[in-house]
Every structure is written in structure tokens, then in C-alpha cells.
Short mmCIF file of C-alpha atoms in Angstrom, two decimals:
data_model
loop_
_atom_site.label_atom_id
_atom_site.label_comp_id
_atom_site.label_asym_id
_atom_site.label_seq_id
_atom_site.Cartn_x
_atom_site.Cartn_y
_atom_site.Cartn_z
CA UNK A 1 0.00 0.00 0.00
CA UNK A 2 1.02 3.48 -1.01
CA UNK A 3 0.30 4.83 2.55
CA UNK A 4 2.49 2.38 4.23
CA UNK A 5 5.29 2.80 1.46
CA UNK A 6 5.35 6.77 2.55
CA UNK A 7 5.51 5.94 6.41
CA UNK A 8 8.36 3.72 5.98
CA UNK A 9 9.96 5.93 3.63
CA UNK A 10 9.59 8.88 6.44
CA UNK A 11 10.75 6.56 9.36
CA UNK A 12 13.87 5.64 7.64
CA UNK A 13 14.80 9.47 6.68
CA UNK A 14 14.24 10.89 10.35
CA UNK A 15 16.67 8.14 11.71
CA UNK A 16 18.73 9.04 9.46
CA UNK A 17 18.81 12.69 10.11
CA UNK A 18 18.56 12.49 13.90
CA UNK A 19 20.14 9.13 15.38
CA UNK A 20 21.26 8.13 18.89
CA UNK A 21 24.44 10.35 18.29
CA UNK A 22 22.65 13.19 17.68
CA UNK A 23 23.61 16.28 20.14
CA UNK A 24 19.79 18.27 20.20
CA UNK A 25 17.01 15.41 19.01
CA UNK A 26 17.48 11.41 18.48
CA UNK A 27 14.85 8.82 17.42
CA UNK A 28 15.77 5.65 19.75
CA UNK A 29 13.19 3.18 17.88
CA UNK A 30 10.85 3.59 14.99
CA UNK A 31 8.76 0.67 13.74
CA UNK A 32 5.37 1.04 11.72
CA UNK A 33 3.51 1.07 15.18
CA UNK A 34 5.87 3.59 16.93
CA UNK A 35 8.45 6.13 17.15
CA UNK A 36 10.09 7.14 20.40
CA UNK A 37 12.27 10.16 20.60
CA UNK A 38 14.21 11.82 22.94
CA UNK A 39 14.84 15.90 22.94
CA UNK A 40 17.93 17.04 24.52
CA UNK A 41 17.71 20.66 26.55
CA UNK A 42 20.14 22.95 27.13
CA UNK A 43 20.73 22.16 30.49
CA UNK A 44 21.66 18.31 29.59
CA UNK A 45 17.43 17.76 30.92
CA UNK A 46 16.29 14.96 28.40
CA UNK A 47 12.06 14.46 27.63
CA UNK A 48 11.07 11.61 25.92
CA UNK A 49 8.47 11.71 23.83
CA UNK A 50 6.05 8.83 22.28
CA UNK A 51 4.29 8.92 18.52
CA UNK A 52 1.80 5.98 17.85
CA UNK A 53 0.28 5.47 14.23
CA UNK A 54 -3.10 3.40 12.78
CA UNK A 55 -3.11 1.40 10.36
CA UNK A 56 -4.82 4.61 8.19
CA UNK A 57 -2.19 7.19 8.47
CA UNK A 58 -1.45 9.65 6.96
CA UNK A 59 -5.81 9.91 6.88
CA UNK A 60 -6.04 9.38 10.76
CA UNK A 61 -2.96 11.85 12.52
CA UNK A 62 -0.50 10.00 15.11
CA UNK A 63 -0.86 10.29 18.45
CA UNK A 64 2.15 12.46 20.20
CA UNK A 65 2.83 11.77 23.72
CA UNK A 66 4.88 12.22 26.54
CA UNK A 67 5.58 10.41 30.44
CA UNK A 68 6.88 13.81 31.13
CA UNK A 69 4.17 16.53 33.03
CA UNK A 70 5.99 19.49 32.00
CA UNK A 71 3.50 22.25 30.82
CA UNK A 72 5.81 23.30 27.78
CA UNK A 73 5.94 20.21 26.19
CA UNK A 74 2.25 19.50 26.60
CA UNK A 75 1.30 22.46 24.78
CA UNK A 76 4.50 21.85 21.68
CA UNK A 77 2.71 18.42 21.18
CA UNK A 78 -1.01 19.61 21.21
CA UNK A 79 0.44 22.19 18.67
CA UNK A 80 1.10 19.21 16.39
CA UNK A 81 -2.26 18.74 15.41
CA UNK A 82 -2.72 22.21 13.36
CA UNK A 83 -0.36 20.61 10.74
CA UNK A 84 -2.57 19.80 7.76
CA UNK A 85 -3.13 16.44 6.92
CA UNK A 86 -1.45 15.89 3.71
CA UNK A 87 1.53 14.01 2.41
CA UNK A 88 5.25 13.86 4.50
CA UNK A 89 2.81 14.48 7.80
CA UNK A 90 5.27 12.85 10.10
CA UNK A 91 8.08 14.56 8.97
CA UNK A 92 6.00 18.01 9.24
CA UNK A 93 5.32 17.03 12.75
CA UNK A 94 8.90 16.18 13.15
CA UNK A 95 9.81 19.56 11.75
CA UNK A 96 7.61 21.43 14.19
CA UNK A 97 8.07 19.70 17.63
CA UNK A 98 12.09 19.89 16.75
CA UNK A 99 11.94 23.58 15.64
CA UNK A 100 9.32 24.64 18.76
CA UNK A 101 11.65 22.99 21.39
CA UNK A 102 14.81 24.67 19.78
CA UNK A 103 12.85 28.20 20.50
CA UNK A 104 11.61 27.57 23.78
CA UNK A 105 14.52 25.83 25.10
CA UNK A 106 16.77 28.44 23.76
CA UNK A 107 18.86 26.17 21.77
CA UNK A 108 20.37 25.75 18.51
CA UNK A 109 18.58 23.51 15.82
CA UNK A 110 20.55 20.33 15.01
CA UNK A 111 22.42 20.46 11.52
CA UNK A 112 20.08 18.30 10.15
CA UNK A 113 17.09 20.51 10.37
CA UNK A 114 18.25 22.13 6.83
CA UNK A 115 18.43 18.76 5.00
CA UNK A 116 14.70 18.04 6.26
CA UNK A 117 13.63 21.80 5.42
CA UNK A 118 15.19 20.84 1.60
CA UNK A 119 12.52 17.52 1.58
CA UNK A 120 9.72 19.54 2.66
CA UNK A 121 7.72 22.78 1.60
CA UNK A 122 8.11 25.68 3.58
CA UNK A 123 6.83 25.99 7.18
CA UNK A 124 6.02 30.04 6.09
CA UNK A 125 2.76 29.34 6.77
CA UNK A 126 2.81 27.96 9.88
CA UNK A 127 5.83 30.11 10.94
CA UNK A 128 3.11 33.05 10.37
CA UNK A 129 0.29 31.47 12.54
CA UNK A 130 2.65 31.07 15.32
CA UNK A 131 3.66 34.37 15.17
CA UNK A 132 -0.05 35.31 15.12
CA UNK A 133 -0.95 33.57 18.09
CA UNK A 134 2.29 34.78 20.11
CA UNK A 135 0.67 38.45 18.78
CA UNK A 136 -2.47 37.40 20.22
CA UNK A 137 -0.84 36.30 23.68
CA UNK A 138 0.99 39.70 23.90
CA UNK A 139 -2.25 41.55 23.46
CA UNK A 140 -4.20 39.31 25.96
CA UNK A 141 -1.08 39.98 28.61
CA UNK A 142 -1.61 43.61 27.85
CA UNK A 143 -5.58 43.41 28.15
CA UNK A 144 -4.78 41.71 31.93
CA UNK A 145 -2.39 44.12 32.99
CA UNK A 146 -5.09 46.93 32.36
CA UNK A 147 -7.39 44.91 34.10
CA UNK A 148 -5.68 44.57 37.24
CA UNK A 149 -4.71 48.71 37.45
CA UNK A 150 -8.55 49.73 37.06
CA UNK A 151 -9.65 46.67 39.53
CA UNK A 152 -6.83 49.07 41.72
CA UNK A 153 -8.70 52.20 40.81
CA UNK A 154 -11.54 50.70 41.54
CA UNK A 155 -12.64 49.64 44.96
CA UNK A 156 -16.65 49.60 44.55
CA UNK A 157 -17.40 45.78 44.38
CA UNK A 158 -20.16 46.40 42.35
CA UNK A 159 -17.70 47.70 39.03
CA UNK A 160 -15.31 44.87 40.24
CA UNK A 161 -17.89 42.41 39.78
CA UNK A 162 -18.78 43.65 36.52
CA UNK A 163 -15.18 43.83 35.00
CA UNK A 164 -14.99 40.20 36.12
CA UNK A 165 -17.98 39.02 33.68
CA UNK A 166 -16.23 41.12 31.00
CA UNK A 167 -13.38 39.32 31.09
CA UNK A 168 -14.77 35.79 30.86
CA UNK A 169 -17.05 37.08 27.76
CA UNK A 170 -13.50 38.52 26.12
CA UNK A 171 -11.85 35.22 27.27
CA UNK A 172 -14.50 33.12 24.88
CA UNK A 173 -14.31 35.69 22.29
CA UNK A 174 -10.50 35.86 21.73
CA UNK A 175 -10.35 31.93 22.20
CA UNK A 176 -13.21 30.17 20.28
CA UNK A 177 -12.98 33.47 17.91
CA UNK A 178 -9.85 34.19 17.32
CA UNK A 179 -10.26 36.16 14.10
CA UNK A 180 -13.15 35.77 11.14
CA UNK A 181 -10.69 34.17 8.60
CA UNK A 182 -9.78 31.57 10.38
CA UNK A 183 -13.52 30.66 11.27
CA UNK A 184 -14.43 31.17 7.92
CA UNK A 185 -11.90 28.36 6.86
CA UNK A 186 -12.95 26.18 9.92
CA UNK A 187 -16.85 26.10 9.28
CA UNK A 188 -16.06 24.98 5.23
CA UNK A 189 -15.00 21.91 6.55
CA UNK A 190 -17.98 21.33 9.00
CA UNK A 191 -21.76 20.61 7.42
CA UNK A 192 -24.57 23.02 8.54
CA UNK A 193 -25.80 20.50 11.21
CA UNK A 194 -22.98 20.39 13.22
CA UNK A 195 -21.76 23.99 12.96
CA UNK A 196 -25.13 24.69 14.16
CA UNK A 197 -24.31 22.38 17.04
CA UNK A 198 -20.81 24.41 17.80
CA UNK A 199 -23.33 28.04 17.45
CA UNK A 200 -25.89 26.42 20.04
CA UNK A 201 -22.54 25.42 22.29
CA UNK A 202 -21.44 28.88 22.55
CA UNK A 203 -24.73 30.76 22.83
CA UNK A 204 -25.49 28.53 25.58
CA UNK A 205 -22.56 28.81 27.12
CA UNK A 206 -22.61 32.81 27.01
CA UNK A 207 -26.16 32.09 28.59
CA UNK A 208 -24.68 30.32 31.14
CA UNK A 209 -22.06 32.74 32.47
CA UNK A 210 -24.50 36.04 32.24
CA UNK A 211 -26.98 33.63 34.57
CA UNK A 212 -24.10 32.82 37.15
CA UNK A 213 -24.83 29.19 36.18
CA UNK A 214 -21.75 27.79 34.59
CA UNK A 215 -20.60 24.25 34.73
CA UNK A 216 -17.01 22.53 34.09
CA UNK A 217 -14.30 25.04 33.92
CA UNK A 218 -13.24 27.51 31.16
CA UNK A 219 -10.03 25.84 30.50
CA UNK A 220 -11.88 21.81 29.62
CA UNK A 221 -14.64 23.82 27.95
CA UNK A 222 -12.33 25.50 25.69
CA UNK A 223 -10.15 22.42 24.92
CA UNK A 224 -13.66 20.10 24.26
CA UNK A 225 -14.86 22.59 22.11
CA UNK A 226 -11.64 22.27 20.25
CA UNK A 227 -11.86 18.38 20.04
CA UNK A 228 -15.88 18.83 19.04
CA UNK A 229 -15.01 21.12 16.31
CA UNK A 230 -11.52 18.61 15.21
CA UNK A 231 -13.97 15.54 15.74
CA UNK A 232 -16.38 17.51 12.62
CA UNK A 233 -13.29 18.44 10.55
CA UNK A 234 -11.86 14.85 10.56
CA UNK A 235 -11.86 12.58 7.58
CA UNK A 236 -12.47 9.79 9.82
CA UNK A 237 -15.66 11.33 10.97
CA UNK A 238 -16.76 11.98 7.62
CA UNK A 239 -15.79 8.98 6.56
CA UNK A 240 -18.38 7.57 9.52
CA UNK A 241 -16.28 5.34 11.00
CA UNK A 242 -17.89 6.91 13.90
CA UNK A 243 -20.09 9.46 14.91
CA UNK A 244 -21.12 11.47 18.24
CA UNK A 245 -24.03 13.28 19.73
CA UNK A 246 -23.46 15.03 22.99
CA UNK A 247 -25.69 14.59 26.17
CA UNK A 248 -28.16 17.28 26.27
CA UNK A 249 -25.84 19.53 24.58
CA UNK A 250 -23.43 19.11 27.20
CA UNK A 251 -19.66 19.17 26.42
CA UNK A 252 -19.03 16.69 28.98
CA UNK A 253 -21.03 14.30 28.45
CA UNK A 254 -20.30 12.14 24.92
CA UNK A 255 -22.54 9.52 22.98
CA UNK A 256 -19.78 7.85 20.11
CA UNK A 257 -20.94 5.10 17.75
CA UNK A 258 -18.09 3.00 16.59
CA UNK A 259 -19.40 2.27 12.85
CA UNK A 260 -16.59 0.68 11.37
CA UNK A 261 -14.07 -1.96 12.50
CA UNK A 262 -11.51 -3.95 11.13
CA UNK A 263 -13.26 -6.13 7.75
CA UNK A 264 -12.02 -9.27 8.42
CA UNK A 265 -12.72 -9.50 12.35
CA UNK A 266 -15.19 -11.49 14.15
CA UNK A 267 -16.58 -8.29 15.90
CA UNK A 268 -17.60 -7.22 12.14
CA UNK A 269 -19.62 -10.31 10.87
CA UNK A 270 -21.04 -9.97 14.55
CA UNK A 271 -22.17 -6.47 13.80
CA UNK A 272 -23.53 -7.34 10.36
CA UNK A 273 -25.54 -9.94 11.94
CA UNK A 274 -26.63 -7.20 14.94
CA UNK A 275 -28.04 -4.66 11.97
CA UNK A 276 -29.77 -8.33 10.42
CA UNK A 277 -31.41 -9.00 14.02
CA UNK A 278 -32.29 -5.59 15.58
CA UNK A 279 -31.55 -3.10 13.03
CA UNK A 280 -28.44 -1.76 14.86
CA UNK A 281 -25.22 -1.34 13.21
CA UNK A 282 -22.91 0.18 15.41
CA UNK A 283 -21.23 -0.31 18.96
CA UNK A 284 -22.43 2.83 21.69
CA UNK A 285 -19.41 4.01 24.14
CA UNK A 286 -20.56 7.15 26.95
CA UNK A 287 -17.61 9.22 27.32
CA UNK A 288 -17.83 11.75 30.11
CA UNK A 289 -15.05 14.12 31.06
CA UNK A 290 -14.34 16.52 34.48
CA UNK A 291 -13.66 20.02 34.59
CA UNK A 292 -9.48 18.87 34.75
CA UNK A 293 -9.73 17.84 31.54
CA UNK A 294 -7.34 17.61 29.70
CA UNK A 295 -4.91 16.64 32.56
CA UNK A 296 -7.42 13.86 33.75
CA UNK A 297 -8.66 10.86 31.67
CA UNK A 298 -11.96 10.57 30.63
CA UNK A 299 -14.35 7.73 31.58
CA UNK A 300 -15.32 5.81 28.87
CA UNK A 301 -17.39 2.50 29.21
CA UNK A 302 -19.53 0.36 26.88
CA UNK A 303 -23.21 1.31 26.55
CA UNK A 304 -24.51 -1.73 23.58
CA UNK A 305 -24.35 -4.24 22.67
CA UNK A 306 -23.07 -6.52 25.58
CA UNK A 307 -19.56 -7.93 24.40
CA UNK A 308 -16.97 -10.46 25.35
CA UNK A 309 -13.52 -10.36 24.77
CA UNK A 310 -11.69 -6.41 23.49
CA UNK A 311 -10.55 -5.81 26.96
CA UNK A 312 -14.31 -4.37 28.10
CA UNK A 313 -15.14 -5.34 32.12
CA UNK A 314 -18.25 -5.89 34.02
CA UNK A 315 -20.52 -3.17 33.75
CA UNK A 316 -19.03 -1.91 30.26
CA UNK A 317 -15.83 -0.40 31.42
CA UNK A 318 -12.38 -0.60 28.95
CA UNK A 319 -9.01 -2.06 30.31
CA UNK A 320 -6.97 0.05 28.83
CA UNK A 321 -4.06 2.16 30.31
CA UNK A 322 -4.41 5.31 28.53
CA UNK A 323 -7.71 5.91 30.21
CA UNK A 324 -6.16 6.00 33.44
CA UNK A 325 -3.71 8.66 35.34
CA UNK A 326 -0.89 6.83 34.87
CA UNK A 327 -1.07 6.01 31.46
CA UNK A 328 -2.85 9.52 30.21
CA UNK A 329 -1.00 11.96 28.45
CA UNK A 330 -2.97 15.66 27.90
CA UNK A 331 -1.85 15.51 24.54
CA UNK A 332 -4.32 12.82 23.17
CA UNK A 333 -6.50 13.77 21.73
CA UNK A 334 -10.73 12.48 21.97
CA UNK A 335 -10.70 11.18 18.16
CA UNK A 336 -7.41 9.81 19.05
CA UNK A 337 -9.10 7.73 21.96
CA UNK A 338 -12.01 6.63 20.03
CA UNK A 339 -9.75 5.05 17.20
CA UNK A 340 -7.65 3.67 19.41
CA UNK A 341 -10.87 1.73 21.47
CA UNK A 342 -11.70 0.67 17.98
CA UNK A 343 -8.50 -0.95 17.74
CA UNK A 344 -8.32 -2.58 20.97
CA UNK A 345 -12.01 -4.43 20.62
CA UNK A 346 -10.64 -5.67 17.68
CA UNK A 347 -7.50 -6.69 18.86
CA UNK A 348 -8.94 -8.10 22.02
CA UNK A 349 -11.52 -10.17 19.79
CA UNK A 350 -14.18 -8.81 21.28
CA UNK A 351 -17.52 -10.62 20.20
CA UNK A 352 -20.97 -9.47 20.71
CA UNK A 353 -22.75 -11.80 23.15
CA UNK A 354 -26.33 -12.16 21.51
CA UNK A 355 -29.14 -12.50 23.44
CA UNK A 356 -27.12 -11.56 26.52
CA UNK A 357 -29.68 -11.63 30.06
CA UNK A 358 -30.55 -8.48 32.16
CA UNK A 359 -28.34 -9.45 34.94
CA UNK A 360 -25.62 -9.00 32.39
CA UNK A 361 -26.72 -5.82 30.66
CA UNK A 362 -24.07 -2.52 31.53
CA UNK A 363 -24.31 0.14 33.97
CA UNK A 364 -22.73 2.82 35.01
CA UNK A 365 -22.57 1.90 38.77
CA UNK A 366 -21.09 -1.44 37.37
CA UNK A 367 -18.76 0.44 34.78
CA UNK A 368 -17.41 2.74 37.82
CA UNK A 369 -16.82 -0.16 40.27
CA UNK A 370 -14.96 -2.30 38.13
CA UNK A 371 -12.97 0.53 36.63
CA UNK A 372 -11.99 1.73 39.91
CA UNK A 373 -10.71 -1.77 41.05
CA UNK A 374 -9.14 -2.38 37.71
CA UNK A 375 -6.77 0.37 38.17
CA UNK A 376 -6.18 -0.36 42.02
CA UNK A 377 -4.84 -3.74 40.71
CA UNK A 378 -2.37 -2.24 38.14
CA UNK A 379 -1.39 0.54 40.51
CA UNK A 380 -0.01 -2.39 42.59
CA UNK A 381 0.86 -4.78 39.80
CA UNK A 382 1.69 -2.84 37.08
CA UNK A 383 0.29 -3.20 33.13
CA UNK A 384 1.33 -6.14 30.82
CA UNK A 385 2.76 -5.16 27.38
CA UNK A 386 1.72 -7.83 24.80
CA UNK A 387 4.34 -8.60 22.00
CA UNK A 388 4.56 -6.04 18.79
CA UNK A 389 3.10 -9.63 16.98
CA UNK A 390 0.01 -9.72 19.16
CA UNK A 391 -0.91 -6.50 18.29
#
């Protein structure tokens, strides 16, 4: 396959350019799964950093990660994701997380970085929405600073109060808003339906704060409605490999439908044969986040059909150590998570168990309690690693 010709092509130049001996960034193992890296600071500090693909890629991104908690990195990785989805994506995203470390490390790019700017277009474009956005932090800074000298000037509790609310309604304008071009590009990728849903989101959520009656916190309502609107921009969605509806418009509260799984797994003549019996053709997961998000998992447990097998508890929960603190990284991101749960039922040969009884039906009392001791045991014992040939 063409696709898998280009990633190999792409793993074997970036060892190339930046191996073990390299003084600023090294690539320590690539395989068609994986690519682990390792970025060098100036102070000798080393951060490793993790890059899983799917078995669609370049069509569904790869998923940067990192053990590491610092805050920097985090946001370098997340950063990742504006880089269009076209051809030589991993070596873009290469490119970028080299290049942003360099800057905010204070360091000089390795050597290399010239031969991999010769094999690629140029980054002016994205060099230019950086800058934009480093424009737009400068101004925001500014905006505070003023802020906090007329709170000063101010001591009536009343105009306090009221320079408060402006601030959160300039906080959702500058960051869901950021300027009309770059909404203009965003909603031609979306259908009318669900940039009506992303419209109803933010009136409601401007609603919310003039009422006093806001839920979740500004900072996992601004990165959901970034993975809502990247969720309706994705080929995979489009593609309906899956789909979601949120809970009663809430951002927290997720309804996915896995739609497409691997051809030639059991799990997919057992779905052909659920459509057949009960005119259902997909598999229901309930993804609910907390107001930490990203920096906490989300919950995610199985609502139908009842399965066996793919790593899914009593109760519906997933066994699966990315959904947990220890194994979470804030980089993931949600589409990321639902391909990846795809994956695993497959991988797990999950079956659908027809006809299942009510004592065996999911809930999410069950989900919760089985969850919760499924991480005390790996807390204690660790996770197990299955062989690169058992998937």
C-alpha cells in the first residue's frame, strides 16, 4: 500500500537525520507502530516523547505523547495537530516539535534541520500562525495588565464584579474566535448541522455565564470545544467510522458510535448480523469528562451491545491504560481515543454476546466499580505489554 510505502519511507529518513548520536534530538526506535524520541535541553534535561500510528495514516494523525508533566511540552505536542493532513505528515510534525523545542529551550537547531527543510515545503505558513498567536498572547497579557490597574482604581465591588464578567465574555471571544478568517476556513470543513451544534454550544454557554450558572471550567470547555469542532473536521468522521451526539448539549457528556471496525474480524460479521437481528449497526461508548480535563482521563465504558472479549469489564468499562492517570498523556486527543478503542475491541476479539440476560446488561454503577478496582490492581501490579506480533 502506497500509505504504508510513505511511512516507511519517512521513518527511515528521520533516523537518518537524527540518530542516537545526535547532540539536540534522536529517534531511539521507529517501527510502523511507533516512534520514540528523545529531545535534549540545554541544560543536559532529556524528555522523551512517544508517537503511535493506525493502520490509516497519513488519513487518521499520530498520536504524540509524553511520560513527562511538563506544561511546555504539553502544549508543543497539542500544537502538532494544526499541521494539515497531507503528504510527509510525520516529517512536518517532526519539523515542528524539533523547531518549537529549539525556540523555547533556547537552543540551537541540530544540523540536520536544513536537509529536512530541503525535503519539505516551507513551514512560512505555519511560521506566520505562530507568530499570530504569540501576537495574540501579547495583546491578551496587555488586556490583563489593564485589568488589574482599574480593579486598583476601583474599589466599589459592584464595578469589580462587573469587569470580572467582562473578562470571561472577552476570554470566549478571543479563544473560540480568534479572528473571522480563520472561522471562515474552519466552518467549510464542517456541514450546517454540526456547525449549528458548535453556534448552540457557545450561545449557551454565554447564557450560562451572564446567569451565574456555569458548569465545568473555562479551561476543559475550551479544549472540548476544540476536540468537538476537530472531531467535525476529521476525515475519519466523515468517513463515519464513527459518529457522536453530545448529552443534552453538554460538552461533557459524549454519545460515540463505533461504525466501522476492522473487515475481516469477528466483531464485524457480529455487527452485520446485529443490523440483520435488531436493526443496529454500530457499537455505543458514553464518554464523560471533568472540569481537569485535559490533565485527567476521561471515563469511557460500553453502553450496547453486551460484548466479550476487546478488553471491556463488568458493567461496560475498557481495560486500557491510557484511560487511566498513569497512562494519560494531555496531549491525546478524543478522536485519538475513540480510534484507538476501535483498535483494541478488535485486537482483544471482542464478540458481541447475543441474546445476553438483564443481569448482564451494563451500567454505570457497574462500569465505575470495576474501573476503579481495575486500576487499584495495576497501581499495585503494574500493566502487561503484549508482544509487537500480538498486536
Amino acid at each position: 500500500m502506497a500509505c504504508v510505502a510513505s511511512l516507511k519511507q519517512e521513518l527511515k529518513l528521520s533516523e537518518s537525520l537524527f540518530g542516537k548520536d545526535n547532540e539536540r534530538f534522536q529517534i531511539h526506535a521507529a517501527t510502523m507502530d511507533e516512534l520514540t524520541c528523545k529531545f535534549i535541553g540545554c541544560n543536559k534535561e532529556e524528555f522523551v516523547v512517544h508517537c503511535n500510528f493506525t493502520d490509516s495514516y497519513p488519513q487518521t494523525r499520530p498520536v504524540w505523547f509524553s511520560d513527562s508533566d511538563d506544561p511546555v511540552l504539553s502544549t508543543v505536542l497539542q500544537r502538532l495537530s494544526e499541521i494539515s493532513a497531507s503528504g510527509q505528515l510525520l516529517l512536518k510534525m517532526i519539523r515542528r516539535l524539533v523547531r518549537d523545542l529549539c525556540k523555547l529551550h533556547n537552543v540551537q537547531e541540530p544540523s540536520t534541520m536544513s536537509i529536512l527543510d530541503q525535503e519539505l515545503p516551507s513551514e512560512k505558513s505555519d511560521d506566520e500562525m505562530a507568530s499570530a498567536d504569540e501576537d495574540d498572547g501579547a495583546d491578551d497579557f496587555a488586556h490583563e495588565e489593564d485589568d488589574d490597574e482599574d480593579e486598583e482604581e476601583e474599589e466599589e465591588e459592584e464595578e469589580e464584579e462587573n469587569q470580572d464578567m467582562d473578562d470571561c465574555m472577552d476570554h470566549y471571544e478571543m479563544e473560540e474566535e480568534p479572528s473571522k478568517s480563520v472561522t471562515e476556513k474552519d466552518d467549510k470543513d464542517i456541514d450546517a448541522e454540526n456547525y449549528a451544534v458548535l453556534e448552540r454550544l457557545k450561545s449557551n454557554q454565554r447564557r450560562d455565564y451572564l446567569k451565574g450558572s456555569v458548569s465545568g471550567s473555562v479551561q476543559a470547555t475550551d479544549r472540548l470545544m476544540k476536540e468537538l469542532r476537530d472531531v467535525y473536521r476529521s476525515e475519519a468522521f466523515k468517513k463515519k467510522m464513527y459518529c457522536v451526539e453530545l448529552v443534552n448539549d453538554s460538552l461533557y457528556d459524549w454519545h460515540i458510535k463505533i461504525l466501522s471496525v476492522d473487515n475481516d474480524s469477528p466483531l464485524y460479521a457480529d455487527l452485520k448480523q446485529l443490523k440483520e437481528k435488531e436493526g443496529k449497526d454500530h457499537i455505543l461508548l458514553n464518554m464523560t469528562f471533568k472540569e481537569n480535563f485535559p490533565f485527567d482521563p476521561p471515563f469511557v465504558r460500553v453502553i450496547f451491545p453486551v460484548l466479550t472479549g476487546g478488553y471491556v469489564l463488568g458493567g461496560g468499562a475498557i481495560c486500557m491504560e491510557l484511560l487511566t492517570k498513569q497512562g494519560w498523556s494531555s496531549a491525546y486527543t478524543v478522536e485519538a481515543v475513540i480510534l484507538q478503542i476501535a483498535a483494541t475491541l478488535v485486537k482483544g476479539k471482542a464478540r458481541i454476546q447475543f441474546g445476553a440476560s438483564k443481569q448482564r446488561q451494563y451500567s454505570l454503577a457497574r462500569a465505575q466499580q470495576s474501573f476503579k478496582s481495575l486500576v487499584q490492581i495495576h497501581e499495585k501490579n503494574g500493566w502487561f505489554t503484549p508482544p509487537k506480533e500480538d498486536g
